Coordinates of C-alpha atoms and ligand atoms in Angstrom, one line a residue:
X1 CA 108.7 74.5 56.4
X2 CA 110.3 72.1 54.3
X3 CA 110.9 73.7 50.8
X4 CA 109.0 73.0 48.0
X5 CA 106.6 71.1 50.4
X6 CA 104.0 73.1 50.6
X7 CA 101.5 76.0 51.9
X8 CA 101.7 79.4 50.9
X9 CA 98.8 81.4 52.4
X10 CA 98.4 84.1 49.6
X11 CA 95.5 86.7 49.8
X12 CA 93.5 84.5 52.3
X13 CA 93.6 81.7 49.7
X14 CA 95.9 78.7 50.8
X15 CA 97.6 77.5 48.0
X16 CA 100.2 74.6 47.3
X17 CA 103.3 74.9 45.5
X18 CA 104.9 73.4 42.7
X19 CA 106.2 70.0 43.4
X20 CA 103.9 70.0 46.5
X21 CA 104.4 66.6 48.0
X22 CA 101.5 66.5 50.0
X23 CA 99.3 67.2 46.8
X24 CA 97.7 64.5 45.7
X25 CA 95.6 63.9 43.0
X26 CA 93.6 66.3 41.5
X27 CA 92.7 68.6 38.7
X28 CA 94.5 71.7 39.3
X29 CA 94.4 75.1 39.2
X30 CA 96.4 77.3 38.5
X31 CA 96.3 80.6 40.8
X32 CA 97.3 83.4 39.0
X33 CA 95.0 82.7 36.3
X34 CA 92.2 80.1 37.3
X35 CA 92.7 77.5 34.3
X36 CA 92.3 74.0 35.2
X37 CA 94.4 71.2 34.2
X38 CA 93.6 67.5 33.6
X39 CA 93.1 65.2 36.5
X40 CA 97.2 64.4 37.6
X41 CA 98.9 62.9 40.6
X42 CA 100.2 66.1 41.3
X43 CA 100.5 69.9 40.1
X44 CA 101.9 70.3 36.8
X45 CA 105.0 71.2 35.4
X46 CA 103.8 74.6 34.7
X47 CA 100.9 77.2 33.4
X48 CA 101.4 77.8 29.5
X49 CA 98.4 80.4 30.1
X50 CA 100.8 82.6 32.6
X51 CA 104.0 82.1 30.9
X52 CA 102.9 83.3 27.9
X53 CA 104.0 87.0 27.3
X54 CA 100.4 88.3 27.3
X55 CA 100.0 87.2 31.3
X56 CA 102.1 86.2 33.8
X57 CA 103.3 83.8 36.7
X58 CA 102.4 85.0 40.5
X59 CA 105.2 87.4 42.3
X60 CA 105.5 83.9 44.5
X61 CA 106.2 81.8 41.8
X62 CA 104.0 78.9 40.2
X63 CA 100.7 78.1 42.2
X64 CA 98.3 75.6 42.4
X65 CA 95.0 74.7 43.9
X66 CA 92.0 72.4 43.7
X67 CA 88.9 73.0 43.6
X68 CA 88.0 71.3 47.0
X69 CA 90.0 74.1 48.1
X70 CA 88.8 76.7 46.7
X71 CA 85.1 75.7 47.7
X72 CA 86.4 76.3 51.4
X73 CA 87.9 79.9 51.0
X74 CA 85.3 81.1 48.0
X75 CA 82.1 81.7 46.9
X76 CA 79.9 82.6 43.8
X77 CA 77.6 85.2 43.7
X78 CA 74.9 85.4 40.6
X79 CA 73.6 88.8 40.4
X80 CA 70.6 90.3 38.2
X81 CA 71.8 92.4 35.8
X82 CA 69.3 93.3 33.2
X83 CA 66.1 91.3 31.9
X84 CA 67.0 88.1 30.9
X85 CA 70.7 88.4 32.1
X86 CA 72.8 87.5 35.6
X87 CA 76.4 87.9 36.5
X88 CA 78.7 85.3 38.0
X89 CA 81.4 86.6 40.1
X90 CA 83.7 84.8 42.4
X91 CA 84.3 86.4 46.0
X92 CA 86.5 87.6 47.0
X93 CA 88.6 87.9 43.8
X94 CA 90.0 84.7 42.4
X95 CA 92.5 84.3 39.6
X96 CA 92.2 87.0 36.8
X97 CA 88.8 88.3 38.5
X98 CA 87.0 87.9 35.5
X99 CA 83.1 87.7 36.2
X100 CA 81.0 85.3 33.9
X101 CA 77.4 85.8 32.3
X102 CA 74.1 83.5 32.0
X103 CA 72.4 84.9 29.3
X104 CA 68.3 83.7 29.2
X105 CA 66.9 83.0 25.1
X106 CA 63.7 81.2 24.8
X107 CA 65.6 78.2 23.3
X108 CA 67.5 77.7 26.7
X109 CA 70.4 79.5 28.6
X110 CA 74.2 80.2 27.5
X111 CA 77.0 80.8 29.9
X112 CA 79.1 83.5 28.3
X113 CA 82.6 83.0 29.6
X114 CA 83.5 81.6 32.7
X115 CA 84.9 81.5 36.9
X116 CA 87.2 79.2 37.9
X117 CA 84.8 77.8 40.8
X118 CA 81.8 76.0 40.8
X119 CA 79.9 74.3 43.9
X120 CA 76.5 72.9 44.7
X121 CA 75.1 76.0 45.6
X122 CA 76.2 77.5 42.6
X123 CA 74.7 74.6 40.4
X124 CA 71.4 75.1 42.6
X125 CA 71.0 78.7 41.3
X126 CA 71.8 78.5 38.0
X127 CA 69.2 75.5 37.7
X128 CA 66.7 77.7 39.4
X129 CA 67.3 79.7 36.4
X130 CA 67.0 77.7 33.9
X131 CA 70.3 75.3 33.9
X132 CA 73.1 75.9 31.0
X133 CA 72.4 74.6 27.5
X134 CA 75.2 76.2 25.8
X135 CA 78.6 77.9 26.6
X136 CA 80.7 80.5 24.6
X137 CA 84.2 81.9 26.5
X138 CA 85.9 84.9 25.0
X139 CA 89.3 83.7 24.8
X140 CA 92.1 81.2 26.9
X141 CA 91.9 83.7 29.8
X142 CA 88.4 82.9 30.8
X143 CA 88.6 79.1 29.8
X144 CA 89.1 77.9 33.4
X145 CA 86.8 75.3 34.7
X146 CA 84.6 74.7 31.6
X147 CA 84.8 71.3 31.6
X148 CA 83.5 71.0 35.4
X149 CA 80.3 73.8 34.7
X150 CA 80.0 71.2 31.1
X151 CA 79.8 68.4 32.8
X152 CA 77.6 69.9 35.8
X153 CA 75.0 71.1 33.2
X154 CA 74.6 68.1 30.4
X155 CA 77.7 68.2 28.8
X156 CA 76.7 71.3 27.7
X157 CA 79.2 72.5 24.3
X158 CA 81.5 74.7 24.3
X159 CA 81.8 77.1 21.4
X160 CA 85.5 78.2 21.2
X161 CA 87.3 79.1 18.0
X162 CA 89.7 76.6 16.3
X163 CA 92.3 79.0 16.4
X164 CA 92.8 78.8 20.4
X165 CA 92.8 75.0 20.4
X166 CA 96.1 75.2 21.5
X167 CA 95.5 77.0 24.5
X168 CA 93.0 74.7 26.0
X169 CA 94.8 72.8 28.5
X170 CA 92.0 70.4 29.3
X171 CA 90.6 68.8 26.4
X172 CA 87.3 67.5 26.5
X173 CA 84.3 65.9 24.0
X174 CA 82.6 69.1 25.2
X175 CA 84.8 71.2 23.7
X176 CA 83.7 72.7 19.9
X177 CA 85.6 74.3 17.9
X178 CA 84.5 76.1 14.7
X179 CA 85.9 77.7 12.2
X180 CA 85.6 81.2 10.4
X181 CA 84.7 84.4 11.3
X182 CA 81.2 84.0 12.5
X183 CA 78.8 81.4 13.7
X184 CA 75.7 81.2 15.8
X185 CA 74.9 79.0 18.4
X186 CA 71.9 78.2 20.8
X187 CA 69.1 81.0 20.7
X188 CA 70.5 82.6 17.5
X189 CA 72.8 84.4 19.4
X190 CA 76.3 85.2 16.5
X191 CA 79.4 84.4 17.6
X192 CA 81.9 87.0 16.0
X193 CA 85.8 86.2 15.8
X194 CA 87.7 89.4 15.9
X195 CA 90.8 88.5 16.6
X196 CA 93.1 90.8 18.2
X197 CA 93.8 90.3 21.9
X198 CA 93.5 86.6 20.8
X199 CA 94.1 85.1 17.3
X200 CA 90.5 83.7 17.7
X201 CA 89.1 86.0 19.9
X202 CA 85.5 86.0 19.8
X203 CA 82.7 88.5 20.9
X204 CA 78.7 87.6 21.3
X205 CA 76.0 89.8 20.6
X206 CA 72.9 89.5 22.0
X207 CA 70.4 91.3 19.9
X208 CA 67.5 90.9 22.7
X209 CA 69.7 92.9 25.6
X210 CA 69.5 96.6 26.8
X211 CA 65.7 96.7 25.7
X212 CA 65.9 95.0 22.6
X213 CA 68.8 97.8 21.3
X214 CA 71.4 94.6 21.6
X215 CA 74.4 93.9 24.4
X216 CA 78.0 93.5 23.2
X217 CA 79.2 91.1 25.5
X218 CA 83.5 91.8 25.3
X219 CA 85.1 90.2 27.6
X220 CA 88.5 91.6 27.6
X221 CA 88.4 93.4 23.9
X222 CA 86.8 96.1 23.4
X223 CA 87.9 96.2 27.4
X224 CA 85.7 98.6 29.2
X225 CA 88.2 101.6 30.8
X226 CA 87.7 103.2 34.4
X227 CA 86.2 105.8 32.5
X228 CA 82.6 103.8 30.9
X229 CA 83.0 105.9 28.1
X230 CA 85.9 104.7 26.6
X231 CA 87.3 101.2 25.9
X232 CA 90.3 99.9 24.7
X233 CA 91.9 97.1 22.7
X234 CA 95.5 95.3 24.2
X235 CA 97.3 92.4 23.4
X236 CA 98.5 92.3 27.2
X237 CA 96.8 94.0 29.3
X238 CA 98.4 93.2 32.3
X239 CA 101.8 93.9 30.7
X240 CA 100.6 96.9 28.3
X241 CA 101.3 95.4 24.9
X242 CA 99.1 97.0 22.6
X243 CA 98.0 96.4 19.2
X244 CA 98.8 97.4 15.8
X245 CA 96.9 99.6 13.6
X246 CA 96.1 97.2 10.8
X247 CA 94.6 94.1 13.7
X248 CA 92.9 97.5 15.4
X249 CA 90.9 98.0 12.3
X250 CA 90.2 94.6 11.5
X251 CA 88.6 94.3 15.1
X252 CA 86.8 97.1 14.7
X253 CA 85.6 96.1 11.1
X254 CA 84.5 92.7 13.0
X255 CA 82.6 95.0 15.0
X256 CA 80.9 97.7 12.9
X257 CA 78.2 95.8 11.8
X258 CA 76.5 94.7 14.9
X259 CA 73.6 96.1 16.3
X260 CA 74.0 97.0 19.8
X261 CA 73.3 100.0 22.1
X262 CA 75.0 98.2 25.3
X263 CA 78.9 96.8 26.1
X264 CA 78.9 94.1 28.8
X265 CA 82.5 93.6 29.9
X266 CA 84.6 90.9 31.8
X267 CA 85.5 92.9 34.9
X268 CA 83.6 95.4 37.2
X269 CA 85.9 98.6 38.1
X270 CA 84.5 101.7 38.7
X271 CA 80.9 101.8 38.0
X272 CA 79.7 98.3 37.0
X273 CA 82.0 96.8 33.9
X274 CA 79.2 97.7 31.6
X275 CA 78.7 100.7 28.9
X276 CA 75.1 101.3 29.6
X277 CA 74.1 103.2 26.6
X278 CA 76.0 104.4 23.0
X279 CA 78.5 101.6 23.4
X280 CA 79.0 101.8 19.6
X281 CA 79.6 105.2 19.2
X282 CA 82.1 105.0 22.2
X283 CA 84.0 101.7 20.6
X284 CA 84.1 104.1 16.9
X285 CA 85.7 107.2 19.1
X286 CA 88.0 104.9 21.4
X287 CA 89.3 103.5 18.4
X288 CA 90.2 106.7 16.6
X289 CA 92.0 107.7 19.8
X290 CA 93.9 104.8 19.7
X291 CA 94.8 104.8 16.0
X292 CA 95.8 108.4 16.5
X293 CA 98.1 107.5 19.5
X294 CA 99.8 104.8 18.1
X295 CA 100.5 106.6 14.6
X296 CA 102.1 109.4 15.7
Ligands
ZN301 ZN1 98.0 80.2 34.9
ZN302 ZN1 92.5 88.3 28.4

């Protein structure tokens, strides 16, 4: 194989290489992480997203993709989760292996962060569900293909916070970015910047989940642990860089005053990536922990 020419097969997934000569034009994507780059004749140069300190680039070296690609090796699965909520996963695993929500208000539905791969059948489900008014992601990890489920669904906005404009590596009209440390977008759902694993890291609460007691939906921060009953709070998780004790406080004074009874995270482990019940009393004792350990 000629180098630099192409075709690594990695995890079932057939994936081109940087350089890749065969490659063509595309959006890409990058493997190890799922974010998608503007439309180019070929991969780019590199993925700011994984050589930043907080992630990082593949054992193999840069990776690329397409979404044409992807569709053939891929699929998404949307799964009832609670009343008025579905899950979005990729399988098998693609990129970080984050999963995505739709979350269902009377005024129309918002797609809490996001998968790196959407298809037809994909776009057929959600519609039977309502379609995608709004979108809210978490933070640059989850940012992926926004622009494609946008565009599928209206040019739906984006809600991301001003301070991660940097890291959004395919700009776009659809993109919004707001400022200060809360807003509220479609369906009076608040969007709260914390901060923390992020500079503009942002969490949304949904007051009508778990029964009307309210869903945290964390992504990555509070991240739920193996053990549901504890969470944590990293600046790299994948490289176990953890946070201060001043930005841990701040996060959690971000969080102290929302209602909710439920934590909804970004990943399904052990159990199901969700702290059914008491979620606030377990992010208030995680946090102590933590500030304990790090203090000495
Ligand atoms: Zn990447
Ligand atoms: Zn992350």
């Amino acid at each position: 194989m000629r180098d630099g020419s192409i075709v690594a097969a990695i995890g079932g997934l057939t994936a081109l290489q940087a350089g890749g000569a065969e490659a063509g034009k595309a959006a890409y994507l990058c493997v190890t992480c799922g974010t998608q780059y503007p439309e180019s004749d070929g991969p780019p140069k590199g993925c700011p997203i994984c050589e930043d300190e907080r992630q990082y680039v593949g054992p193999d070296g840069q990776e690329w993709t397409t979404l044409e690609r992807l569709r053939a090796t891929h699929k998404v699965v949307v799964k009832p989760e609670e009343e008025g909520l579905h899950s979005i996963n990729v399988e098998p695993k693609f990129g970080i292996g984050q999963r995505a929500f739709l979350i269902r208000t009377p005024a129309g539905n918002v797609l809490w962060d996001c998968v790196g791969l959407i298809d037809d059948a994909t776009i057929a489900r959600v519609r039977e569900l309502g379609g995608i008014a709004e979108i809210a992601i978490s933070h640059p990890h989850y940012y992926t293909t926004m622009v494609e489920w946008s565009r599928a669904f209206g040019n739906a906005p984006i809600h991301i916070h001003e301070a991660e404009r940097p890291w959004v590596m395919r700009p776009d009209p659809c993109v919004r970015f707001w400022q200060g440390e809360r807003t509220t977008i479609l369906g009076g759902l608040p969007l709260i910047r914390t901060g923390g694993h992020f500079e503009g890291y942002q969490v949304l609460l949904w007051p009508a989940g778990a029964g009307g007691r309210g869903a945290l939906m964390a992504g990555d921060q509070p991240q739920i642990c193996m053990d549901p009953k504890q969470v944590s709070f990293m600046w790299s998780y994948p490289n176990f860089i953890p946070l201060n004790a001043p930005t841990i406080r701040h996060v959690m004074s971000c969080l102290e005053p929302l209602e909710y009874d439920r934590i909804y995270g970004a990943f399904v482990v052990r159990g199901k990536g969700v702290v059914p019940t008491r979620g606030k009393e377990v992010v208030r004792r995680s946090a102590d922990r933590y500030l304990r350990a790090i203090q000495g």
